[in-house]
């Protein structure tokens, strides 16, 4: 074993071998993989080996599509077969709600270039005759599904990596990780110590233990997962013989099961409600190629439904039940990327769908390590997306919830209950007493909307407008016409101070820093000129700045801030960064009466001239020391009031008492988001993401290319000079009883013109056949006449995608934001655009100016 390496990958499962291969492919050959036992000794060897491209996050779906494409490549390089079976598969819907879910998934696939198709249960039965189609109302066919040999695939990655110069050391456990002052890692193993510039945690079942070696508690938990293999079935053999094909894979939401052909029988697996964690505190190092004791009683409810839905399987003999542990993160997606607070320590773990995602994870992480950027929008997998609140017990509860809901629909207005409340503000009980419906905002309980007195404060979950629609409308109208108050503790809050603070922020941000007592809005870019942040910055003193941003990005942004702090020499101590988290909380008041209300609570002049729009001031509010910004996300006259938690109840009580004469109302986050739509304001991680440039994001007025050499400036200047290819736009939609939710395709009537914005199909596909072996394409019997399969329909073409939207209650319009080709971005013509909502294409038109207060007079009044 070598004593020095540029990078050491810990863990020899499919993910570790993929990372090793991609690093070698990128040109890093001085790399070493260390495995405690044999390759595939964790979860990889007993995996069911299924793969698919569909994912709730379209950006993760892209990486899954890449993974499937990759298998032929690694077979050719390694000479090792992956035993790839590209059968295609169907998702079966047994209710109208689940059919709506499939329509959403199908629509997302349009702009991803995926070749999915909505079909009838009878058409699905033709490809999987073991089912009783009368249990279902529809299905979605995906040609890019199938299965492979887990062991062969892992070894194909490993052999390909070796051929490119990588080294693999087996039967050698890592026992300790330490770091030198210069950042070099000491990887201490049973066979000696390796000094490495980078360490990658691909520990799988032991990823949590590897993290603990460097003081990190990763939010990952292993769950027992069972699937069964049947004896050979005559029905399967007859289907294979008569059609010359293998049976497809099937996912049944109701039964919470997946099934496919395995040799001459069937493999059937389940994500049961009565799920069971495995080793929830510590993973034993001596666990190896062992299986866990099957517990068929635990999966009996799912099997009962499965046998009803697939009666052809019920009489088959069970040859074997596989029960093995797989690791999960809180939301089911992987944990990938650099760990905030550590230098060159990387994660690629909790990849429970390793044979769907392993290739994409390896590609993204290798890009990140070699080039400084993953090359994709990987927020859905970023290890920084969880905060300190994701403790061991919190993780245990949320992973169990996620596992038990693996095949359940997540409605857009659905809040999941496990491990809540985790974080609360001093107003939590008060909000509940006010009949608030609470939501989880990066682990913090936040009011979403307020139910009328006498009614239960609870969401009725739906893809359509629901029971919150009326109350949110009341909250918006009362705020726009009088005054409203909302809690804003869920914003990120930072303080940057020191003699180098202004230079530091000027280097990071695209806008000029404000003068003392003033505020600016500014994006932040990476080296490639892509949007990685959006902030409100106030200059609170000569060497002190207050910063507000997205709460979900706190660790993501702290990682970036720390990366760019002055490291050496006399400037090393010139900048200090403090993240407040919940040690600073806030309230916002907005509406035409908000100044009158606030004036009653302060002892200073806050008239228009004395306290201007975009001013910052420290003042006592209701007798409590506060910081006040004259700005709100509502786009109306209003104020953000920030205070220590000890003062929040005092300030809120003072606001409520003073607000009675002005008709004050409490409003929640959903009303706030409704009001921002009326102003065409973007949101972070929906409209503004690392796949967009600042001019694509229509952030032009905040980009000061002439100010100094900020990070990403050259790339931004090139984007401006060439002209952005895409543009963020706002739509008014002729919606029915459902508004956009995000990720819907945008159709445009552009004739034969190709604007080049729709991603091309990924090239891997299996045709669909009927029971007689005849290829079937384009019937769309379950889809209805209002939508057509594919990305082209006569003169209509999918040209973009929706990022977010909803109902704008004050202007009484259904609205949406999204990205379209720049050439179409200012075309407000009626009849040019349609947006596909739940399988129906609804007319839409761009509105360049915001429908509420387009001149911005109310904000500046």
XYZ file of N, CA and C in Angstrom, residues 89-226:
414
model
N -40.298 -0.310 -17.391
C -41.140 -0.551 -16.232
C -42.337 0.368 -16.184
N -43.301 0.011 -15.342
C -44.508 0.828 -15.181
C -44.728 1.148 -13.712
N -45.284 2.325 -13.478
C -45.818 2.688 -12.175
C -47.328 2.607 -12.270
N -47.938 1.909 -11.309
C -49.379 1.671 -11.362
C -50.108 2.574 -10.372
N -51.149 3.244 -10.858
C -51.975 4.110 -10.013
C -53.319 3.446 -9.767
N -53.706 3.375 -8.490
C -54.981 2.753 -8.159
C -56.047 3.772 -7.790
N -55.684 5.073 -7.709
C -56.643 6.123 -7.355
C -56.436 7.317 -8.282
N -57.427 8.199 -8.396
C -57.248 9.421 -9.198
C -56.094 10.280 -8.691
N -55.889 10.306 -7.357
C -54.792 11.110 -6.804
C -53.441 10.572 -7.276
N -53.299 9.256 -7.261
C -52.037 8.680 -7.718
C -51.872 8.859 -9.227
N -52.975 8.904 -9.945
C -52.882 9.177 -11.380
C -52.439 10.616 -11.615
N -52.904 11.554 -10.784
C -52.413 12.933 -10.865
C -50.912 12.983 -10.642
N -50.434 12.189 -9.687
C -49.003 12.135 -9.406
C -48.235 11.663 -10.640
N -48.760 10.655 -11.321
C -48.094 10.155 -12.522
C -48.132 11.194 -13.644
N -49.220 11.952 -13.727
C -49.272 13.018 -14.742
C -48.196 14.064 -14.470
N -47.978 14.379 -13.184
C -46.918 15.315 -12.837
C -45.548 14.763 -13.225
N -45.308 13.497 -12.898
C -44.024 12.877 -13.221
C -43.812 12.821 -14.732
N -44.858 12.495 -15.457
C -44.783 12.427 -16.916
C -44.472 13.806 -17.498
N -45.101 14.828 -16.946
C -44.864 16.191 -17.436
C -43.416 16.619 -17.191
N -42.869 16.293 -16.017
C -41.467 16.620 -15.742
C -40.555 15.975 -16.771
N -40.912 14.761 -17.149
C -40.077 14.042 -18.101
C -39.995 14.696 -19.460
N -40.976 15.519 -19.790
C -40.974 16.146 -21.117
C -39.715 16.996 -21.306
N -39.418 17.889 -20.333
C -38.280 18.772 -20.557
C -36.959 18.132 -20.153
N -37.011 16.961 -19.523
C -35.790 16.213 -19.258
C -35.404 15.310 -20.423
N -36.264 15.254 -21.433
C -35.994 14.379 -22.560
C -36.303 12.924 -22.286
N -37.096 12.651 -21.246
C -37.442 11.269 -20.913
C -38.639 10.829 -21.748
N -38.626 9.583 -22.109
C -39.619 9.067 -23.052
C -40.721 8.303 -22.330
N -41.255 8.870 -21.273
C -42.322 8.195 -20.543
C -43.642 8.326 -21.295
N -44.596 7.480 -20.903
C -45.896 7.474 -21.568
C -46.962 7.044 -20.571
N -48.073 7.739 -20.560
C -49.214 7.347 -19.736
C -50.043 6.325 -20.507
N -50.332 5.204 -19.861
C -51.003 4.095 -20.542
C -52.142 3.572 -19.673
N -52.923 2.682 -20.231
C -54.034 2.085 -19.498
C -53.555 0.878 -18.693
N -54.331 0.473 -17.678
C -53.983 -0.756 -16.956
C -53.915 -1.974 -17.879
N -54.771 -2.020 -18.883
C -54.749 -3.162 -19.801
C -53.447 -3.214 -20.586
N -52.947 -2.042 -20.971
C -51.678 -2.005 -21.691
C -50.534 -2.449 -20.783
N -50.610 -2.091 -19.506
C -49.590 -2.540 -18.553
C -49.658 -4.055 -18.372
N -50.868 -4.585 -18.304
C -51.032 -6.028 -18.119
C -50.431 -6.811 -19.291
N -50.506 -6.225 -20.469
C -49.951 -6.907 -21.634
C -48.454 -7.135 -21.482
N -47.792 -6.271 -20.725
C -46.347 -6.410 -20.519
C -46.015 -7.152 -19.231
N -47.019 -7.284 -18.342
C -46.825 -7.996 -17.079
C -48.123 -8.727 -16.761
N -48.355 -9.847 -17.411
C -49.670 -10.515 -17.341
C -50.014 -11.096 -15.980
N -49.117 -11.021 -15.013
C -49.417 -11.546 -13.683
C -50.333 -10.620 -12.887
N -50.598 -9.407 -13.367
C -51.418 -8.456 -12.615
C -52.890 -8.592 -12.945
N -53.726 -8.135 -12.002
C -55.164 -7.972 -12.231
C -55.389 -6.496 -12.489
N -55.586 -6.129 -13.728
C -55.653 -4.723 -14.110
C -56.863 -3.994 -13.553
N -57.862 -4.714 -13.052
C -59.061 -4.049 -12.540
C -58.797 -3.297 -11.239
N -57.633 -3.519 -10.624
C -57.288 -2.812 -9.389
C -56.730 -1.416 -9.646
N -56.553 -1.053 -10.913
C -55.833 0.175 -11.225
C -56.642 1.072 -12.157
N -56.310 2.367 -12.131
C -56.987 3.335 -13.006
C -56.079 3.814 -14.125
N -54.786 3.581 -14.017
C -53.865 4.026 -15.049
C -52.441 3.670 -14.670
N -51.510 4.012 -15.553
C -50.111 3.660 -15.326
C -49.224 4.596 -16.132
N -47.938 4.597 -15.787
C -46.948 5.327 -16.571
C -45.824 4.382 -16.957
N -45.536 4.348 -18.229
C -44.477 3.500 -18.776
C -43.181 4.315 -18.864
N -42.100 3.726 -18.395
C -40.778 4.340 -18.515
C -39.845 3.310 -19.154
N -39.340 3.570 -20.348
C -38.482 2.581 -21.014
C -37.116 2.424 -20.355
N -36.695 3.414 -19.548
C -35.347 3.355 -18.972
C -35.429 2.835 -17.535
N -35.881 1.620 -17.412
C -35.871 0.905 -16.145
C -35.380 -0.511 -16.416
N -34.856 -1.124 -15.392
C -34.383 -2.481 -15.552
C -33.615 -2.948 -14.335
N -32.748 -3.916 -14.526
C -31.975 -4.440 -13.411
C -30.652 -4.974 -13.916
N -29.741 -5.212 -12.996
C -28.394 -5.642 -13.347
C -27.826 -6.509 -12.230
N -26.604 -6.944 -12.420
C -25.913 -7.731 -11.406
C -25.125 -6.787 -10.503
N -25.515 -6.613 -9.234
C -24.830 -5.656 -8.366
C -23.334 -5.929 -8.219
N -22.967 -7.186 -8.023
C -21.554 -7.513 -7.837
C -20.762 -7.258 -9.115
N -21.300 -7.702 -10.246
C -20.612 -7.494 -11.510
C -20.439 -6.029 -11.834
N -21.457 -5.230 -11.553
C -21.390 -3.798 -11.839
C -20.341 -3.116 -10.971
N -20.319 -3.451 -9.682
C -19.331 -2.855 -8.787
C -17.917 -3.210 -9.242
N -17.707 -4.460 -9.604
C -16.385 -4.878 -10.072
C -16.044 -4.247 -11.426
N -17.034 -3.943 -12.237
C -16.770 -3.254 -13.501
C -16.225 -1.856 -13.232
N -16.838 -1.131 -12.290
C -16.300 0.174 -11.889
C -14.854 0.017 -11.402
N -14.633 -0.977 -10.532
C -13.310 -1.155 -9.920
C -12.261 -1.490 -10.968
N -12.579 -2.406 -11.865
C -11.613 -2.798 -12.895
C -11.325 -1.632 -13.840
N -12.355 -0.875 -14.179
C -12.147 0.286 -15.053
C -11.260 1.315 -14.367
N -11.463 1.528 -13.070
C -10.634 2.479 -12.329
C -9.181 2.017 -12.286
N -8.970 0.727 -12.043
C -7.599 0.193 -12.018
C -6.911 0.394 -13.368
N -7.641 0.153 -14.450
C -7.045 0.315 -15.775
C -6.630 1.761 -16.036
N -7.290 2.701 -15.357
C -6.952 4.121 -15.516
C -5.898 4.572 -14.511
N -5.388 3.646 -13.699
C -4.278 3.978 -12.817
C -4.586 4.022 -11.341
N -5.821 3.804 -10.943
C -6.179 3.843 -9.522
C -5.731 2.556 -8.824
N -5.584 2.628 -7.517
C -5.181 1.477 -6.712
C -6.286 1.135 -5.723
N -6.495 -0.149 -5.467
C -7.493 -0.617 -4.512
C -6.807 -1.541 -3.509
N -7.037 -1.295 -2.231
C -6.488 -2.123 -1.165
C -7.649 -2.717 -0.374
N -7.702 -4.043 -0.286
C -8.787 -4.739 0.396
C -8.320 -5.264 1.749
N -9.320 -5.661 2.556
C -9.075 -6.258 3.873
C -8.163 -5.386 4.740
N -8.530 -4.099 4.794
C -7.697 -3.126 5.501
C -8.589 -2.008 6.038
N -9.029 -2.132 7.265
C -9.974 -1.163 7.828
C -9.292 0.148 8.202
N -9.950 1.252 7.887
C -9.520 2.566 8.367
C -9.932 2.682 9.827
N -8.990 3.030 10.707
C -9.273 3.071 12.139
C -9.240 4.484 12.710
N -8.642 5.436 11.965
C -8.549 6.795 12.496
C -8.274 7.770 11.357
N -8.783 8.980 11.520
C -8.506 10.069 10.583
C -8.061 11.290 11.381
N -6.907 11.827 11.048
C -6.429 13.060 11.685
C -5.941 13.996 10.592
N -5.849 15.286 10.940
C -5.446 16.267 9.930
C -4.311 17.131 10.462
N -3.315 17.352 9.619
C -2.170 18.198 9.962
C -2.544 19.667 9.800
N -1.667 20.534 10.300
C -1.896 21.977 10.211
C -1.978 22.430 8.760
N -1.207 21.788 7.878
C -1.225 22.171 6.463
C -2.415 21.608 5.698
N -3.319 20.892 6.386
C -4.513 20.345 5.757
C -4.386 18.911 5.304
N -3.175 18.356 5.346
C -2.972 16.971 4.932
C -3.664 16.008 5.895
N -4.314 14.993 5.337
C -5.005 14.000 6.155
C -4.101 12.786 6.402
N -4.161 12.288 7.614
C -3.543 11.017 7.950
C -4.644 9.965 7.998
N -4.619 9.064 7.035
C -5.599 7.981 6.989
C -4.939 6.767 7.639
N -5.284 6.516 8.890
C -4.646 5.459 9.659
C -5.424 4.165 9.457
N -4.739 3.139 8.953
C -5.388 1.864 8.665
C -4.702 0.746 9.440
N -5.275 -0.435 9.342
C -4.678 -1.605 9.996
C -3.324 -1.962 9.391
N -3.078 -1.524 8.166
C -1.820 -1.859 7.481
C -0.853 -0.689 7.409
N -1.194 0.420 8.059
C -0.308 1.567 8.017
C -1.067 2.847 7.749
N -0.320 3.940 7.628
C -0.910 5.268 7.458
C -0.632 5.805 6.058
N -1.683 6.386 5.453
C -1.556 7.032 4.156
C -1.791 8.527 4.352
N -0.862 9.345 3.844
C -1.066 10.794 3.864
C -1.776 11.191 2.583
N -2.882 11.924 2.732
C -3.710 12.244 1.565
C -4.115 13.707 1.591
N -4.235 14.277 0.397
C -4.737 15.647 0.278
C -6.253 15.688 0.473
N -6.927 14.648 -0.016
C -8.385 14.565 0.070
C -8.790 13.213 0.649
N -9.895 13.217 1.409
C -10.496 11.984 1.906
C -11.964 11.978 1.494
N -12.429 10.833 0.978
C -13.827 10.700 0.557
C -14.486 9.596 1.374
N -15.556 9.963 2.058
C -16.305 9.010 2.869
C -17.371 8.334 2.007
N -17.050 7.143 1.528
C -18.018 6.300 0.812
C -18.284 5.062 1.653
N -18.389 5.245 2.952
C -18.434 4.133 3.888
C -19.718 3.340 3.909
N -20.772 3.789 3.217
C -22.012 3.016 3.183
C -22.569 2.788 4.576
N -22.712 1.527 4.953
C -23.240 1.200 6.288
C -22.387 1.787 7.403
N -21.109 2.064 7.113
C -20.194 2.592 8.125
C -19.890 4.077 7.894
N -20.648 4.748 7.035
C -20.399 6.170 6.764
C -20.540 7.004 8.024
N -21.500 6.647 8.864
C -21.703 7.381 10.121
C -20.458 7.270 10.999
N -19.875 6.069 11.067
C -18.682 5.861 11.893
C -17.471 6.596 11.315
N -17.343 6.629 10.005
C -16.259 7.382 9.374
C -16.422 8.874 9.672
N -17.645 9.355 9.612
C -17.900 10.762 9.943
C -17.517 11.093 11.365
N -17.812 10.194 12.289
C -17.477 10.440 13.689
C -15.978 10.541 13.916
N -15.190 9.922 13.046
C -13.732 10.039 13.171
C -13.254 11.478 13.000
N -14.056 12.315 12.318
C -13.672 13.715 12.114
C -14.628 14.662 12.838
N -15.411 14.127 13.773
C -16.290 14.962 14.584
C -17.594 15.352 13.942
N -18.050 14.584 12.939
C -19.285 14.898 12.228
C -20.296 13.781 12.453
N -21.520 14.144 12.842
C -22.608 13.172 12.978
C -23.477 13.281 11.732
N -23.241 12.414 10.771
C -23.987 12.464 9.521
C -25.411 11.961 9.725
N -26.392 12.626 9.123
C -27.794 12.198 9.272
C -28.116 11.014 8.380
N -27.646 9.842 8.777
C -27.818 8.646 7.976
C -28.158 7.478 8.898
N -29.020 6.607 8.434
C -29.467 5.465 9.228
C -29.710 4.282 8.297
N -29.324 3.109 8.745
C -29.591 1.890 7.970
C -30.947 1.315 8.361
N -31.674 0.845 7.353
C -32.964 0.210 7.561
C -32.928 -1.202 7.015
N -33.619 -2.106 7.710
C -33.786 -3.451 7.169
C -34.715 -3.383 5.956
N -34.301 -4.060 4.888
C -35.121 -4.054 3.681
C -35.239 -5.481 3.155
N -36.475 -5.897 2.898
C -36.745 -7.269 2.476
C -37.298 -7.346 1.056
